[in-house]
Amino acid sequence: MTTTTFLHTPIETSATYLLTDSRQLVFPNQTLFFAIKGQHHDGHHYLGDLYQKGVRQFVVEQKALTNALTDQLESFEDAQIWEVDNSIKALQELAKRHRAQFEIPVVGITGSNGKTIVKEWLSQLMSNDFRIAKSPKSYNSQIGVPLSVWQLNENHTLGIFEAGISQSHEMKALQEIIRPTIGIFTNIGSAHDEGFRSRKQKATEKLRLFTQSQQLIYRADYADIDEEIRLILKPVNPNCELISWGTSESCTVNVDWHKDATQTYIVMKSEVSKFDDQLFSVPFTDDASVENLVHCLILMLQMGIPSGEIRQRISRLKPISMRLELKEGINECYLIDDTYNNDLVGLSIALNFLGQQEQRPQKCAILSDLLQTGQKEEELYAQINTLLQQKGVEKLVAIGDAFARNAHLISIPADFYPNTSEFLGSLDTNAFKDAIVLIKGARPFQFERIVNRLQQRVHGTVLEINLDALTHNLNFYRNRVGNDTRIMVMVKAFAYGSGSAEVAQLLQFHRVDYLAVAYTDEGVTLRQNGIELPIMVMNPSLSTFDKLLECQLEPEIYSHKILAEWLEFITEKPSAAHLPIHLKLDTGMHRLGFTEADLPRLIERLAQYPTLKVASIFSHLVGADEAIHNDFSRLQYERFVAGAAQLEAALGYRPLRHILNSAGIVRFPDYKLDMVRLGIGLYGVEVNRQEQRLLQQIGRFKTVVSQVKHLPAGETIGYSRTGVLEKASSIATIAIGYADGYDRRFSKGVGKVLINGALCPVVGNVCMDMTMVDSTGVLVEEGDEVIIFGTELPIYTLSDQIGTISYEILTGISERVKRVFYKE
Ligand SMILES: *Cc1c(COP(=O)(O)O)cnc(C)c1O
């Protein structure tokens, strides 16, 4: 045993795995951990924990080394600890040296959209020709890229990596790590514009990925890309062969296409024979997919893959979703649907997500064989077994021959099936009762069939919740309030319609301080779903006190009557005296709360019951979002602070004080006190719209077209004949009505929905389960997707249309509507 000293040499590691998020640890003795000090998390806090778990290699940042931390690290026995200025830079440096060992072709992809799809399609399309290392999911950041490149090993014959940047000067580091020999620049759009002065500057920055590439494929129809390549890239990298494509005759490859209902026919003309006279039909008709595919086609032709082969493979291509979806299943189970691919990194990401979910007592996984990993089977399946054990999977269903061959390596309870049909044939759906089930399979296994059998509510109306956007919004408010103020998140009313158990899981994972609900039942549901955070109940009643105690829910006490009832309750049940309470002061809302006149008596009562534990004192602003009420907000704040001071003096300690809601956090940063109560902002709505662009919309409410009719002028549509057609029209019936939460006030042209990019107004009255919209002039077919709200059609447009607020639109969405949660 040796005591540890800090190393200052370049990192020479024996580790197979690089780790930056301590929660993703799987193989401790083969892991090198990089402690990164970020805005919200500091990896240095987890060093002790990781050491305990068996990690022995660490990279730490000099500026994070307090005396206490140094002492702790010096007590680690048999550990290697590198002390560096910047852990991310050290990680990048290590990846750079790793990359330098390989002389294989490497494709580097950047651009505003389509990077991940192009990468995934290329790796599907070329998996017969190469053993491919690729970025997992969309690992394309300053941390994601080095982790991706680290996967390269001597078995690989091709690398495909994507690079994404959000600010100037980020690409150079990524270029040095990926060192693409062939580049693809997908396109340029407006995403992440904040970090750049202009589109042009953004293009210039992205081009840095290709400063040493031998070839670059790009679409010359984007004039700024074309111009920047000629002006900026060419002088720096004169030997780079530019393969431009587009509608212009001057492109290396002139590309033209036309579509029918299901296919797009692509025609290529070129001076270069391998691209000339090529014709492909592809099973997609949307422009984005066609663009992504042309990039893939040109790269494959460039790499010498015969066009007959390419045609065959393309015809089998499927859309790619990188999403991991969480949805409710039958028999009280939950499903994590990740049916598009299965590789080791993807599996470990999905298992991490499974590991975070505490909604159900049992964790199960249904997995297919992993295809084309280039790794030895015994090694691979032993690793999978370790992963499953580590992430607490108690039951496995394994589908495929490779799994069956390696059954002896699986030590958790498992059933093996040769294929998906056999499994479905003998499926007993009760087997997954009360479980959370990860369903992850490679494409050919068609695991969507399993999802269809196990999911609940398959009808077409869905509210999709983007968990990454939720995290983004949480971080936005966290940055606003800083580290010294706690955050209580309001998950009342089914988390503003978004689904309280799932949202609360995410908040628990991100370690918010408190949750609050309106009624006891809502708190009970959260406890039943594994939520352990403290929870405040704003409107408790005598009849639910037992439940509060049983579930450790903390009541808001807002009147003398409820205080007296609570005091009586805790006298009878002394164990309840330990449950903290929250005192609500009425400073002007005049809803619930003690008024100024109530305070003397309240103070008297508190003195009589010194065991009562007051966790917080709070009040609520009536007009935090509106400037005309600024004076009143100040008055409320002053009343609140004065009232809280009196109570504190009487209690002899200082409970948490809080008064700000979402709008208040943005508009009154000086009033943040000890805690804030975040509500609608988390769900992506900034009530005063001042900072709306900094939040991400989390929800997409969508349904489908059930039928389309072409009707002559003079016909009427729907109940009471209110929708009179003035001219011949196409009418689409969509599968949503007021019972789903599509308000009847949207009737008669007030509401508009998006179908295939066009706004279609409601005709006649909204019915209970259906609505008719005017789709005249829009190409609409039965089964098409209809967007009620989403990024393209913000919630506030809907609330404005019917003269209400976003809160009502969100919370009005019926519980019969299926919620699907996803992350990229
Ligand atoms: C709902 C609620 C909030 C959150 O309000 P938002 O406007 O949604 O941020 C805060 N405090 C109390 C008491 C509430 O009832």
PDB file of C-alpha atoms and ligand atoms in Angstrom, residues 477 488 490 492 496 516 518 536 538 556 584 589 591 618-621 658-665 676-683 685 687 807, ligand 1:
ATOM      1  CA  TYR A 477     -33.899  29.204 -13.228  1.00  0.00           C
ATOM      2  CA  MET A 488     -39.186  24.322  -4.544  1.00  0.00           C
ATOM      3  CA  MET A 490     -44.648  23.156  -7.986  1.00  0.00           C
ATOM      4  CA  LYS A 492     -49.522  20.452  -8.537  1.00  0.00           C
ATOM      5  CA  TYR A 496     -49.223  21.438 -14.869  1.00  0.00           C
ATOM      6  CA  ALA A 516     -45.166  21.192  -3.635  1.00  0.00           C
ATOM      7  CA  ALA A 518     -52.097  21.338  -3.955  1.00  0.00           C
ATOM      8  CA  MET A 536     -45.360  20.497   0.882  1.00  0.00           C
ATOM      9  CA  MET A 538     -50.810  23.498   0.123  1.00  0.00           C
ATOM     10  CA  GLU A 556     -49.264  24.253   4.734  1.00  0.00           C
ATOM     11  CA  LYS A 584     -48.619  30.837   4.772  1.00  0.00           C
ATOM     12  CA  MET A 589     -53.741  37.719  -2.465  1.00  0.00           C
ATOM     13  CA  ARG A 591     -56.820  33.420  -0.871  1.00  0.00           C
ATOM     14  CA  PHE A 618     -44.148  32.007   2.740  1.00  0.00           C
ATOM     15  CA  SER A 619     -46.492  34.220   0.809  1.00  0.00           C
ATOM     16  CA  HIS A 620     -47.593  34.608  -2.809  1.00  0.00           C
ATOM     17  CA  LEU A 621     -47.440  37.622  -5.137  1.00  0.00           C
ATOM     18  CA  HIS A 658     -40.046  32.355   0.152  1.00  0.00           C
ATOM     19  CA  ILE A 659     -42.339  34.533  -1.919  1.00  0.00           C
ATOM     20  CA  LEU A 660     -41.351  34.307  -5.609  1.00  0.00           C
ATOM     21  CA  ASN A 661     -43.074  32.267  -8.311  1.00  0.00           C
ATOM     22  CA  SER A 662     -41.622  31.825 -11.831  1.00  0.00           C
ATOM     23  CA  ALA A 663     -42.385  35.332 -13.045  1.00  0.00           C
ATOM     24  CA  GLY A 664     -41.093  36.728  -9.755  1.00  0.00           C
ATOM     25  CA  ILE A 665     -37.740  34.957 -10.185  1.00  0.00           C
ATOM     26  CA  VAL A 676     -38.240  30.274  -4.666  1.00  0.00           C
ATOM     27  CA  ARG A 677     -41.274  28.385  -5.921  1.00  0.00           C
ATOM     28  CA  LEU A 678     -40.852  27.470  -9.554  1.00  0.00           C
ATOM     29  CA  GLY A 679     -44.006  26.620 -11.479  1.00  0.00           C
ATOM     30  CA  ILE A 680     -44.970  27.349 -15.069  1.00  0.00           C
ATOM     31  CA  GLY A 681     -41.451  28.380 -16.093  1.00  0.00           C
ATOM     32  CA  LEU A 682     -40.195  24.843 -15.663  1.00  0.00           C
ATOM     33  CA  TYR A 683     -42.785  23.791 -18.195  1.00  0.00           C
ATOM     34  CA  VAL A 685     -43.739  29.166 -20.452  1.00  0.00           C
ATOM     35  CA  VAL A 687     -45.526  34.370 -18.425  1.00  0.00           C
ATOM     36  CA  TYR A 807     -51.816  27.522 -17.249  1.00  0.00           C
TER      37      TYR A 807
HETATM   38  C1  LIG B   1     -48.792  27.576  -8.316  1.00  0.00           C
HETATM   39  C2  LIG B   1     -48.068  28.344  -7.329  1.00  0.00           C
HETATM   40  C3  LIG B   1     -46.768  28.828  -7.599  1.00  0.00           C
HETATM   41  C4  LIG B   1     -46.104  28.732  -8.942  1.00  0.00           C
HETATM   42  O1  LIG B   1     -46.571  29.763  -9.783  1.00  0.00           O
HETATM   43  P1  LIG B   1     -46.070  29.934 -11.279  1.00  0.00           P
HETATM   44  O2  LIG B   1     -46.683  31.189 -11.734  1.00  0.00           O
HETATM   45  O3  LIG B   1     -46.588  28.760 -12.017  1.00  0.00           O
HETATM   46  O4  LIG B   1     -44.605  29.966 -11.231  1.00  0.00           O
HETATM   47  C5  LIG B   1     -46.093  29.425  -6.563  1.00  0.00           C
HETATM   48  N1  LIG B   1     -46.654  29.571  -5.348  1.00  0.00           N
HETATM   49  C6  LIG B   1     -47.899  29.149  -5.067  1.00  0.00           C
HETATM   50  C7  LIG B   1     -48.434  29.349  -3.713  1.00  0.00           C
HETATM   51  C8  LIG B   1     -48.656  28.528  -6.054  1.00  0.00           C
HETATM   52  O5  LIG B   1     -49.890  28.122  -5.774  1.00  0.00           O
END
